[in-house]
PDB file of C-alpha atoms in Angstrom:
ATOM      1  CA  MET A   1       0.053  -0.163  -0.004  1.00 48.00           C
ATOM      2  CA  MET A   2       1.402   3.367  -0.924  1.00 65.00           C
ATOM      3  CA  ASP A   3       2.187   5.979   1.756  1.00 82.00           C
ATOM      4  CA  ALA A   4       3.823   9.439   1.265  1.00 85.00           C
ATOM      5  CA  LEU A   5       7.290   8.197   2.197  1.00 87.00           C
ATOM      6  CA  SER A   6       7.128   5.222  -0.242  1.00 86.00           C
ATOM      7  CA  VAL A   7       5.995   7.203  -3.028  1.00 86.00           C
ATOM      8  CA  VAL A   8       8.622  10.147  -2.640  1.00 88.00           C
ATOM      9  CA  THR A   9      11.193   7.486  -1.977  1.00 86.00           C
ATOM     10  CA  GLN A  10      10.394   5.799  -5.338  1.00 85.00           C
ATOM     11  CA  LEU A  11      10.161   8.821  -7.150  1.00 87.00           C
ATOM     12  CA  ARG A  12      13.606   9.828  -5.862  1.00 87.00           C
ATOM     13  CA  ASP A  13      14.924   6.750  -7.066  1.00 83.00           C
ATOM     14  CA  LEU A  14      13.404   7.112 -10.466  1.00 84.00           C
ATOM     15  CA  ALA A  15      14.672  10.690 -10.452  1.00 86.00           C
ATOM     16  CA  SER A  16      18.233   9.604  -9.902  1.00 82.00           C
ATOM     17  CA  GLU A  17      18.281   8.207 -13.482  1.00 82.00           C
ATOM     18  CA  PRO A  18      18.752  11.205 -16.080  1.00 84.00           C
ATOM     19  CA  GLN A  19      16.257   9.514 -18.587  1.00 84.00           C
ATOM     20  CA  ASN A  20      13.366   9.682 -16.193  1.00 85.00           C
ATOM     21  CA  ARG A  21      13.823  13.386 -15.085  1.00 88.00           C
ATOM     22  CA  GLU A  22      11.890  15.155 -17.740  1.00 89.00           C
ATOM     23  CA  ALA A  23       8.971  12.767 -17.608  1.00 89.00           C
ATOM     24  CA  ILE A  24       8.539  13.189 -13.818  1.00 90.00           C
ATOM     25  CA  VAL A  25       8.359  17.096 -14.277  1.00 92.00           C
ATOM     26  CA  GLN A  26       6.159  16.793 -17.295  1.00 88.00           C
ATOM     27  CA  ASP A  27       3.747  14.607 -15.535  1.00 84.00           C
ATOM     28  CA  GLN A  28       0.555  16.436 -14.291  1.00 79.00           C
ATOM     29  CA  GLY A  29       0.356  14.908 -10.973  1.00 82.00           C
ATOM     30  CA  CYS A  30       3.989  14.573  -9.632  1.00 88.00           C
ATOM     31  CA  LEU A  31       5.450  17.828  -9.530  1.00 90.00           C
ATOM     32  CA  PRO A  32       2.631  19.523  -7.704  1.00 89.00           C
ATOM     33  CA  GLY A  33       2.673  16.559  -5.361  1.00 88.00           C
ATOM     34  CA  LEU A  34       6.127  17.072  -4.563  1.00 92.00           C
ATOM     35  CA  VAL A  35       5.763  20.685  -3.713  1.00 92.00           C
ATOM     36  CA  LEU A  36       2.729  19.809  -1.449  1.00 90.00           C
ATOM     37  CA  PHE A  37       5.256  17.210   0.179  1.00 91.00           C
ATOM     38  CA  LEU A  38       7.631  20.151   1.145  1.00 93.00           C
ATOM     39  CA  ASP A  39       4.914  21.015   3.964  1.00 91.00           C
ATOM     40  CA  HIS A  40       4.843  17.518   5.166  1.00 91.00           C
ATOM     41  CA  GLN A  41       5.749  16.953   9.001  1.00 90.00           C
ATOM     42  CA  ASP A  42       7.828  13.770   8.589  1.00 91.00           C
ATOM     43  CA  PRO A  43      11.417  14.780   8.281  1.00 91.00           C
ATOM     44  CA  GLN A  44      12.233  11.605   6.094  1.00 90.00           C
ATOM     45  CA  VAL A  45       9.558  12.791   3.527  1.00 91.00           C
ATOM     46  CA  LEU A  46      10.856  16.228   3.480  1.00 93.00           C
ATOM     47  CA  PHE A  47      14.513  15.043   2.855  1.00 90.00           C
ATOM     48  CA  ALA A  48      13.571  12.383   0.298  1.00 90.00           C
ATOM     49  CA  THR A  49      11.418  14.936  -1.457  1.00 93.00           C
ATOM     50  CA  LEU A  50      14.323  17.552  -1.477  1.00 93.00           C
ATOM     51  CA  GLN A  51      16.613  14.941  -2.982  1.00 90.00           C
ATOM     52  CA  THR A  52      14.163  14.136  -5.678  1.00 92.00           C
ATOM     53  CA  MET A  53      13.882  17.694  -6.534  1.00 93.00           C
ATOM     54  CA  ARG A  54      17.595  18.124  -6.445  1.00 91.00           C
ATOM     55  CA  TYR A  55      17.695  15.360  -9.129  1.00 90.00           C
ATOM     56  CA  LEU A  56      14.961  16.731 -11.298  1.00 93.00           C
ATOM     57  CA  ALA A  57      16.832  20.170 -11.231  1.00 91.00           C
ATOM     58  CA  GLU A  58      20.096  18.625 -12.841  1.00 88.00           C
ATOM     59  CA  TRP A  59      18.126  18.446 -16.019  1.00 89.00           C
ATOM     60  CA  PRO A  60      18.256  22.033 -17.479  1.00 90.00           C
ATOM     61  CA  LEU A  61      14.964  21.874 -19.293  1.00 90.00           C
ATOM     62  CA  ASN A  62      13.032  21.113 -15.924  1.00 93.00           C
ATOM     63  CA  ILE A  63      14.366  24.313 -14.209  1.00 93.00           C
ATOM     64  CA  THR A  64      11.877  26.873 -15.698  1.00 92.00           C
ATOM     65  CA  THR A  65       8.977  24.410 -15.041  1.00 93.00           C
ATOM     66  CA  MET A  66      10.030  23.610 -11.540  1.00 95.00           C
ATOM     67  CA  LYS A  67      10.561  27.368 -10.718  1.00 93.00           C
ATOM     68  CA  ASN A  68       7.190  28.486 -11.851  1.00 93.00           C
ATOM     69  CA  GLU A  69       5.234  25.568 -10.333  1.00 92.00           C
ATOM     70  CA  LEU A  70       2.696  27.106  -7.983  1.00 91.00           C
ATOM     71  CA  GLY A  71       4.196  27.230  -4.262  1.00 92.00           C
ATOM     72  CA  MET A  72       7.721  25.754  -5.323  1.00 95.00           C
ATOM     73  CA  MET A  73       9.865  28.726  -4.440  1.00 94.00           C
ATOM     74  CA  VAL A  74       7.810  29.829  -1.589  1.00 94.00           C
ATOM     75  CA  SER A  75       8.055  26.346   0.070  1.00 93.00           C
ATOM     76  CA  LEU A  76      11.627  26.150  -0.407  1.00 94.00           C
ATOM     77  CA  VAL A  77      12.088  29.706   1.408  1.00 93.00           C
ATOM     78  CA  THR A  78       9.824  28.334   4.085  1.00 92.00           C
ATOM     79  CA  LEU A  79      12.080  25.203   4.742  1.00 91.00           C
ATOM     80  CA  MET A  80      15.232  27.419   4.449  1.00 91.00           C
ATOM     81  CA  GLU A  81      14.113  29.453   7.432  1.00 89.00           C
ATOM     82  CA  ARG A  82      12.259  26.744   9.259  1.00 87.00           C
ATOM     83  CA  SER A  83      13.656  25.951  12.637  1.00 86.00           C
ATOM     84  CA  GLY A  84      13.908  22.417  14.335  1.00 87.00           C
ATOM     85  CA  LEU A  85      14.821  20.725  11.117  1.00 86.00           C
ATOM     86  CA  CYS A  86      17.951  18.743  10.739  1.00 86.00           C
ATOM     87  CA  ASP A  87      20.953  20.545   8.867  1.00 84.00           C
ATOM     88  CA  ASP A  88      20.561  18.177   5.902  1.00 83.00           C
ATOM     89  CA  ILE A  89      17.065  19.399   5.131  1.00 89.00           C
ATOM     90  CA  ASN A  90      18.084  22.997   5.468  1.00 87.00           C
ATOM     91  CA  THR A  91      21.074  22.815   3.460  1.00 88.00           C
ATOM     92  CA  LEU A  92      19.454  20.860   0.712  1.00 90.00           C
ATOM     93  CA  SER A  93      16.506  23.276   0.454  1.00 92.00           C
ATOM     94  CA  ARG A  94      19.066  26.101   0.019  1.00 92.00           C
ATOM     95  CA  GLU A  95      20.713  24.272  -2.749  1.00 91.00           C
ATOM     96  CA  VAL A  96      17.512  23.709  -4.574  1.00 93.00           C
ATOM     97  CA  TYR A  97      16.513  26.979  -4.229  1.00 94.00           C
ATOM     98  CA  GLY A  98      19.744  28.373  -5.426  1.00 92.00           C
ATOM     99  CA  ILE A  99      19.796  26.075  -8.589  1.00 91.00           C
ATOM    100  CA  LEU A 100      16.245  27.118  -9.539  1.00 94.00           C
ATOM    101  CA  SER A 101      16.769  30.886  -8.878  1.00 92.00           C
ATOM    102  CA  ALA A 102      20.115  31.274 -10.586  1.00 88.00           C
ATOM    103  CA  PRO A 103      20.139  33.150 -13.829  1.00 83.00           C
ATOM    104  CA  PRO A 104      20.624  30.889 -16.841  1.00 70.00           C
ATOM    105  CA  SER A 105      23.993  31.010 -18.731  1.00 61.00           C
ATOM    106  CA  PRO A 106      25.349  29.153 -21.738  1.00 58.00           C
ATOM    107  CA  GLU A 107      27.880  27.503 -19.641  1.00 51.00           C
ATOM    108  CA  LYS A 108      25.560  26.086 -17.259  1.00 50.00           C
ATOM    109  CA  GLU A 109      23.308  24.857 -19.991  1.00 49.00           C
ATOM    110  CA  ARG A 110      26.357  23.163 -21.548  1.00 52.00           C
ATOM    111  CA  ARG A 111      27.140  21.343 -18.190  1.00 50.00           C
ATOM    112  CA  ARG A 112      23.550  20.560 -17.731  1.00 47.00           C
ATOM    113  CA  ASN A 113      23.620  22.238 -14.280  1.00 47.00           C
ATOM    114  CA  LYS A 114      25.917  19.743 -12.813  1.00 46.00           C
ATOM    115  CA  PRO A 115      25.463  19.050  -9.004  1.00 44.00           C
ATOM    116  CA  GLN A 116      27.774  20.999  -6.626  1.00 42.00           C
ATOM    117  CA  PHE A 117      28.718  17.726  -4.821  1.00 45.00           C
ATOM    118  CA  PHE A 118      30.518  16.104  -7.795  1.00 42.00           C
ATOM    119  CA  LEU A 119      34.051  15.683  -6.915  1.00 43.00           C
ATOM    120  CA  ASN A 120      36.008  14.346  -9.873  1.00 41.00           C
ATOM    121  CA  SER A 121      35.719  14.440 -13.828  1.00 41.00           C
ATOM    122  CA  SER A 122      35.451  10.886 -15.491  1.00 40.00           C
ATOM    123  CA  LYS A 123      35.832  10.300 -18.993  1.00 42.00           C
ATOM    124  CA  GLY A 124      34.784   6.489 -18.407  1.00 47.00           C
ATOM    125  CA  LYS A 125      31.486   5.044 -17.597  1.00 68.00           C
ATOM    126  CA  ASN A 126      30.049   5.479 -14.153  1.00 79.00           C
ATOM    127  CA  LYS A 127      27.790   3.606 -11.721  1.00 83.00           C
ATOM    128  CA  SER A 128      25.980   4.296  -8.492  1.00 87.00           C
ATOM    129  CA  VAL A 129      26.585   1.943  -5.461  1.00 90.00           C
ATOM    130  CA  THR A 130      24.255   2.355  -2.274  1.00 91.00           C
ATOM    131  CA  LEU A 131      25.682   1.575   1.026  1.00 94.00           C
ATOM    132  CA  HIS A 132      24.325   0.882   4.396  1.00 93.00           C
ATOM    133  CA  ILE A 133      26.784   2.484   6.944  1.00 94.00           C
ATOM    134  CA  GLN A 134      26.822   1.137  10.377  1.00 93.00           C
ATOM    135  CA  GLY A 135      27.640   3.878  12.898  1.00 93.00           C
ATOM    136  CA  LEU A 136      26.367   6.821  10.715  1.00 92.00           C
ATOM    137  CA  ASP A 137      24.454   8.213  13.722  1.00 89.00           C
ATOM    138  CA  SER A 138      25.405  11.990  13.758  1.00 89.00           C
ATOM    139  CA  THR A 139      26.603  14.798  11.740  1.00 87.00           C
ATOM    140  CA  ALA A 140      30.152  14.079  13.144  1.00 89.00           C
ATOM    141  CA  GLN A 141      30.105  10.630  11.895  1.00 91.00           C
ATOM    142  CA  ARG A 142      28.819  11.882   8.456  1.00 90.00           C
ATOM    143  CA  GLY A 143      31.827  14.124   8.237  1.00 90.00           C
ATOM    144  CA  VAL A 144      34.250  11.252   9.050  1.00 93.00           C
ATOM    145  CA  CYS A 145      32.608   9.258   6.192  1.00 93.00           C
ATOM    146  CA  GLU A 146      32.817  12.227   3.977  1.00 90.00           C
ATOM    147  CA  GLU A 147      36.352  12.479   4.664  1.00 91.00           C
ATOM    148  CA  ALA A 148      37.072   8.788   3.930  1.00 92.00           C
ATOM    149  CA  LEU A 149      35.241   8.922   0.645  1.00 92.00           C
ATOM    150  CA  LEU A 150      36.784  11.974  -0.724  1.00 89.00           C
ATOM    151  CA  LYS A 151      40.227  10.041  -0.395  1.00 89.00           C
ATOM    152  CA  VAL A 152      39.223   7.343  -2.683  1.00 89.00           C
ATOM    153  CA  LYS A 153      40.282   8.066  -6.354  1.00 88.00           C
ATOM    154  CA  GLY A 154      37.266   7.207  -8.658  1.00 86.00           C
ATOM    155  CA  VAL A 155      34.435   8.510  -6.411  1.00 87.00           C
ATOM    156  CA  ILE A 156      32.501  11.109  -8.341  1.00 83.00           C
ATOM    157  CA  SER A 157      29.733  12.166  -5.898  1.00 84.00           C
ATOM    158  CA  PHE A 158      27.968  11.092  -2.933  1.00 85.00           C
ATOM    159  CA  THR A 159      24.693  11.908  -1.032  1.00 86.00           C
ATOM    160  CA  PHE A 160      23.615  10.888   2.366  1.00 86.00           C
ATOM    161  CA  GLN A 161      20.192   9.610   3.753  1.00 85.00           C
ATOM    162  CA  MET A 162      20.954   9.812   7.491  1.00 86.00           C
ATOM    163  CA  ALA A 163      17.618   8.499   8.686  1.00 84.00           C
ATOM    164  CA  SER A 164      18.373   5.102   7.087  1.00 87.00           C
ATOM    165  CA  LYS A 165      22.174   5.332   7.590  1.00 90.00           C
ATOM    166  CA  ARG A 166      22.462   5.021   3.714  1.00 91.00           C
ATOM    167  CA  CYS A 167      24.823   6.693   1.421  1.00 92.00           C
ATOM    168  CA  THR A 168      24.591   6.540  -2.488  1.00 90.00           C
ATOM    169  CA  VAL A 169      27.896   6.950  -4.235  1.00 90.00           C
ATOM    170  CA  ARG A 170      28.555   7.686  -7.778  1.00 87.00           C
ATOM    171  CA  ILE A 171      31.774   6.029  -8.834  1.00 89.00           C
ATOM    172  CA  ARG A 172      33.861   5.152 -11.927  1.00 86.00           C
ATOM    173  CA  SER A 173      32.857   1.833 -13.197  1.00 83.00           C
ATOM    174  CA  ASP A 174      36.410   0.302 -12.803  1.00 84.00           C
ATOM    175  CA  LEU A 175      36.477   1.094  -9.225  1.00 87.00           C
ATOM    176  CA  PRO A 176      35.800  -1.932  -6.949  1.00 89.00           C
ATOM    177  CA  THR A 177      32.944  -1.401  -4.327  1.00 88.00           C
ATOM    178  CA  GLU A 178      35.438  -3.057  -1.850  1.00 90.00           C
ATOM    179  CA  SER A 179      37.492   0.007  -2.132  1.00 90.00           C
ATOM    180  CA  LEU A 180      34.719   2.142  -0.586  1.00 93.00           C
ATOM    181  CA  ALA A 181      34.096  -0.411   2.186  1.00 92.00           C
ATOM    182  CA  SER A 182      37.838  -0.388   2.968  1.00 92.00           C
ATOM    183  CA  ALA A 183      38.093   3.436   3.171  1.00 93.00           C
ATOM    184  CA  ILE A 184      35.036   3.499   5.476  1.00 94.00           C
ATOM    185  CA  ALA A 185      36.352   0.755   7.568  1.00 93.00           C
ATOM    186  CA  ALA A 186      39.684   2.529   7.945  1.00 93.00           C
ATOM    187  CA  THR A 187      37.763   5.104  10.071  1.00 93.00           C
ATOM    188  CA  LYS A 188      37.624   2.548  12.748  1.00 93.00           C
ATOM    189  CA  VAL A 189      34.234   3.862  13.731  1.00 94.00           C
ATOM    190  CA  LEU A 190      32.237   2.904  10.592  1.00 94.00           C
ATOM    191  CA  SER A 191      31.539  -0.011   8.600  1.00 94.00           C
ATOM    192  CA  ALA A 192      29.758  -0.535   5.165  1.00 93.00           C
ATOM    193  CA  GLN A 193      27.525  -3.140   3.396  1.00 92.00           C
ATOM    194  CA  GLN A 194      26.183  -2.745  -0.076  1.00 91.00           C
ATOM    195  CA  VAL A 195      22.375  -2.407  -0.618  1.00 90.00           C
ATOM    196  CA  VAL A 196      21.137  -4.693  -3.411  1.00 86.00           C
ATOM    197  CA  ARG A 197      17.920  -6.141  -4.442  1.00 82.00           C
ATOM    198  CA  ASN A 198      17.172  -9.815  -4.722  1.00 76.00           C
ATOM    199  CA  GLU A 199      15.315 -11.924  -7.528  1.00 75.00           C
ATOM    200  CA  VAL A 200      12.054 -10.773  -6.080  1.00 76.00           C
ATOM    201  CA  GLY A 201      12.932  -7.204  -5.508  1.00 76.00           C
ATOM    202  CA  ASP A 202      13.622  -6.950  -1.773  1.00 80.00           C
ATOM    203  CA  GLU A 203      16.387  -5.119  -0.517  1.00 83.00           C
ATOM    204  CA  VAL A 204      19.258  -7.327   1.066  1.00 86.00           C
ATOM    205  CA  LEU A 205      22.773  -6.203   2.559  1.00 87.00           C
ATOM    206  CA  LEU A 206      25.542  -7.548   0.751  1.00 86.00           C
ATOM    207  CA  PRO A 207      28.814  -7.952   2.986  1.00 88.00           C
ATOM    208  CA  LEU A 208      32.125  -6.409   1.465  1.00 84.00           C
ATOM    209  CA  SER A 209      35.543  -7.611   1.894  1.00 81.00           C
ATOM    210  CA  VAL A 210      37.780  -5.066   3.387  1.00 77.00           C
ATOM    211  CA  CYS A 211      41.509  -4.785   2.528  1.00 69.00           C
ATOM    212  CA  VAL A 212      43.041  -2.322   4.868  1.00 55.00           C
ATOM    213  CA  GLY A 213      45.753  -0.551   3.422  1.00 53.00           C
ATOM    214  CA  ASN A 214      44.608  -1.245  -0.056  1.00 49.00           C
ATOM    215  CA  VAL A 215      42.502   1.763  -0.567  1.00 52.00           C
ATOM    216  CA  ARG A 216      42.652   3.372  -4.003  1.00 50.00           C
ATOM    217  CA  GLU A 217      45.132   6.302  -4.338  1.00 47.00           C
ATOM    218  CA  GLU A 218      43.710   9.442  -2.905  1.00 48.00           C
ATOM    219  CA  ASN A 219      42.250  12.252  -4.688  1.00 48.00           C
ATOM    220  CA  VAL A 220      44.965  14.785  -4.769  1.00 41.00           C
ATOM    221  CA  SER A 221      45.610  17.998  -6.737  1.00 40.00           C
ATOM    222  CA  ILE A 222      42.179  18.385  -7.881  1.00 37.00           C
ATOM    223  CA  PRO A 223      39.720  21.350  -7.760  1.00 39.00           C
ATOM    224  CA  ASP A 224      37.110  21.253  -4.968  1.00 38.00           C
ATOM    225  CA  TYR A 225      34.370  20.468  -7.582  1.00 36.00           C
ATOM    226  CA  LEU A 226      34.455  19.200 -11.090  1.00 39.00           C
ATOM    227  CA  PRO A 227      31.625  18.398 -13.396  1.00 40.00           C
ATOM    228  CA  GLU A 228      30.520  14.771 -13.601  1.00 40.00           C
ATOM    229  CA  ASP A 229      30.730  12.752 -16.835  1.00 41.00           C
ATOM    230  CA  GLU A 230      28.052  13.889 -19.160  1.00 37.00           C
ATOM    231  CA  SER A 231      26.349  10.598 -19.787  1.00 36.00           C
ATOM    232  CA  PRO A 232      26.822   8.127 -17.083  1.00 36.00           C
ATOM    233  CA  GLU A 233      25.901   4.561 -17.947  1.00 36.00           C
ATOM    234  CA  SER A 234      23.106   2.712 -16.186  1.00 37.00           C
ATOM    235  CA  GLU A 235      25.022  -0.349 -14.542  1.00 38.00           C
ATOM    236  CA  MET A 236      23.181  -3.559 -14.097  1.00 35.00           C
ATOM    237  CA  ASP A 237      24.828  -3.962 -10.672  1.00 37.00           C
ATOM    238  CA  ARG A 238      23.629  -0.396  -9.441  1.00 36.00           C
ATOM    239  CA  ALA A 239      22.258  -0.913  -5.792  1.00 36.00           C
ATOM    240  CA  VAL A 240      18.640   0.030  -4.965  1.00 36.00           C
ATOM    241  CA  SER A 241      18.056   1.814  -8.276  1.00 36.00           C
ATOM    242  CA  ARG A 242      14.612   2.295  -9.289  1.00 39.00           C
ATOM    243  CA  THR A 243      15.544   1.773 -12.795  1.00 37.00           C
ATOM    244  CA  ALA A 244      15.037  -1.740 -12.236  1.00 37.00           C
ATOM    245  CA  ALA A 245      12.027   0.057 -13.152  1.00 37.00           C
ATOM    246  CA  LYS A 246      12.844   0.861 -16.712  1.00 40.00           C
ATOM    247  CA  ASP A 247      11.049   0.379 -20.069  1.00 42.00           C
ATOM    248  CA  ASN A 248       7.368   0.237 -19.486  1.00 44.00           C
ATOM    249  CA  THR A 249       7.716  -0.301 -15.548  1.00 44.00           C
ATOM    250  CA  SER A 250       8.799   3.202 -14.757  1.00 49.00           C
ATOM    251  CA  GLY A 251       6.083   4.610 -16.708  1.00 51.00           C
ATOM    252  CA  SER A 252       3.374   2.449 -15.117  1.00 52.00           C
ATOM    253  CA  TRP A 253       4.684   3.254 -11.642  1.00 55.00           C
ATOM    254  CA  LEU A 254       4.778   7.026 -12.353  1.00 62.00           C
ATOM    255  CA  GLY A 255       1.212   6.819 -13.390  1.00 61.00           C
ATOM    256  CA  SER A 256       0.230   5.132 -10.009  1.00 63.00           C
ATOM    257  CA  ALA A 257       2.286   7.640  -7.999  1.00 64.00           C
ATOM    258  CA  ALA A 258       0.614  10.493  -9.902  1.00 61.00           C
ATOM    259  CA  THR A 259      -2.812   8.850  -8.998  1.00 63.00           C
ATOM    260  CA  PHE A 260      -1.720   8.700  -5.462  1.00 63.00           C
ATOM    261  CA  LEU A 261      -0.649  12.344  -5.197  1.00 62.00           C
ATOM    262  CA  THR A 262      -3.974  13.481  -6.934  1.00 54.00           C
ATOM    263  CA  ARG A 263      -6.371  11.513  -4.638  1.00 57.00           C
ATOM    264  CA  SER A 264      -4.320  12.640  -1.484  1.00 54.00           C
ATOM    265  CA  PHE A 265      -4.102  16.344  -2.325  1.00 49.00           C
ATOM    266  CA  TYR A 266      -6.931  17.326  -4.601  1.00 40.00           C
ATOM    267  CA  TRP A 267     -10.579  17.555  -4.182  1.00 35.00           C
TER     268      TRP A 267
END
């Protein structure tokens, strides 16, 4: 049965794939529903909604539509100024607002408004890995994890879901997932398992071998942020990717989500 968190979480997973972003924004029910979710009382729903919008805003053709959506900018400002929320929500709301309100430029269009958290350019093909990180209980531990991932050559970007102790990492396709686990284990306070889906679609945690001292060469002598590869390939071994919902599946699920949003918020 659908509820707000399950709907927005699956929308976020769909939006993480570039080929789905335009369709989600053009859908008559999804974008208005996401705006309404910005007023939700559940912090998990708020954070997943902002992550979804962050992905959608990476597609340049979506920005004008999103900016002009009724209530979008006002709701983002409200979240930016709202007290009592975790830092992740306030920060992400500011980031989305900044992207949507920034004046367009030829350079930004050419680079497709790449996210600011991309760390390394890559001419090869990329993949996403979702990790469950034991010990990820506070912003301090998040900082420790960030420092560990920043040292791994081949890491392109990462985002956190603190409530579920998850970290989604975009990496070069030739980087072994075990390198991420080794870097995280080297912190002595965190450990990582990969989140994957089994044959029936259920999430399972996959143990990763750890080779202490065998972490990939550190990222050195690079700018703070560099653009991601223009066209990352969808990898079959991607963890918890809703583009297991590809072809007709994503379209049919999107319709179901839109129906849920419409029934929930419109009368």
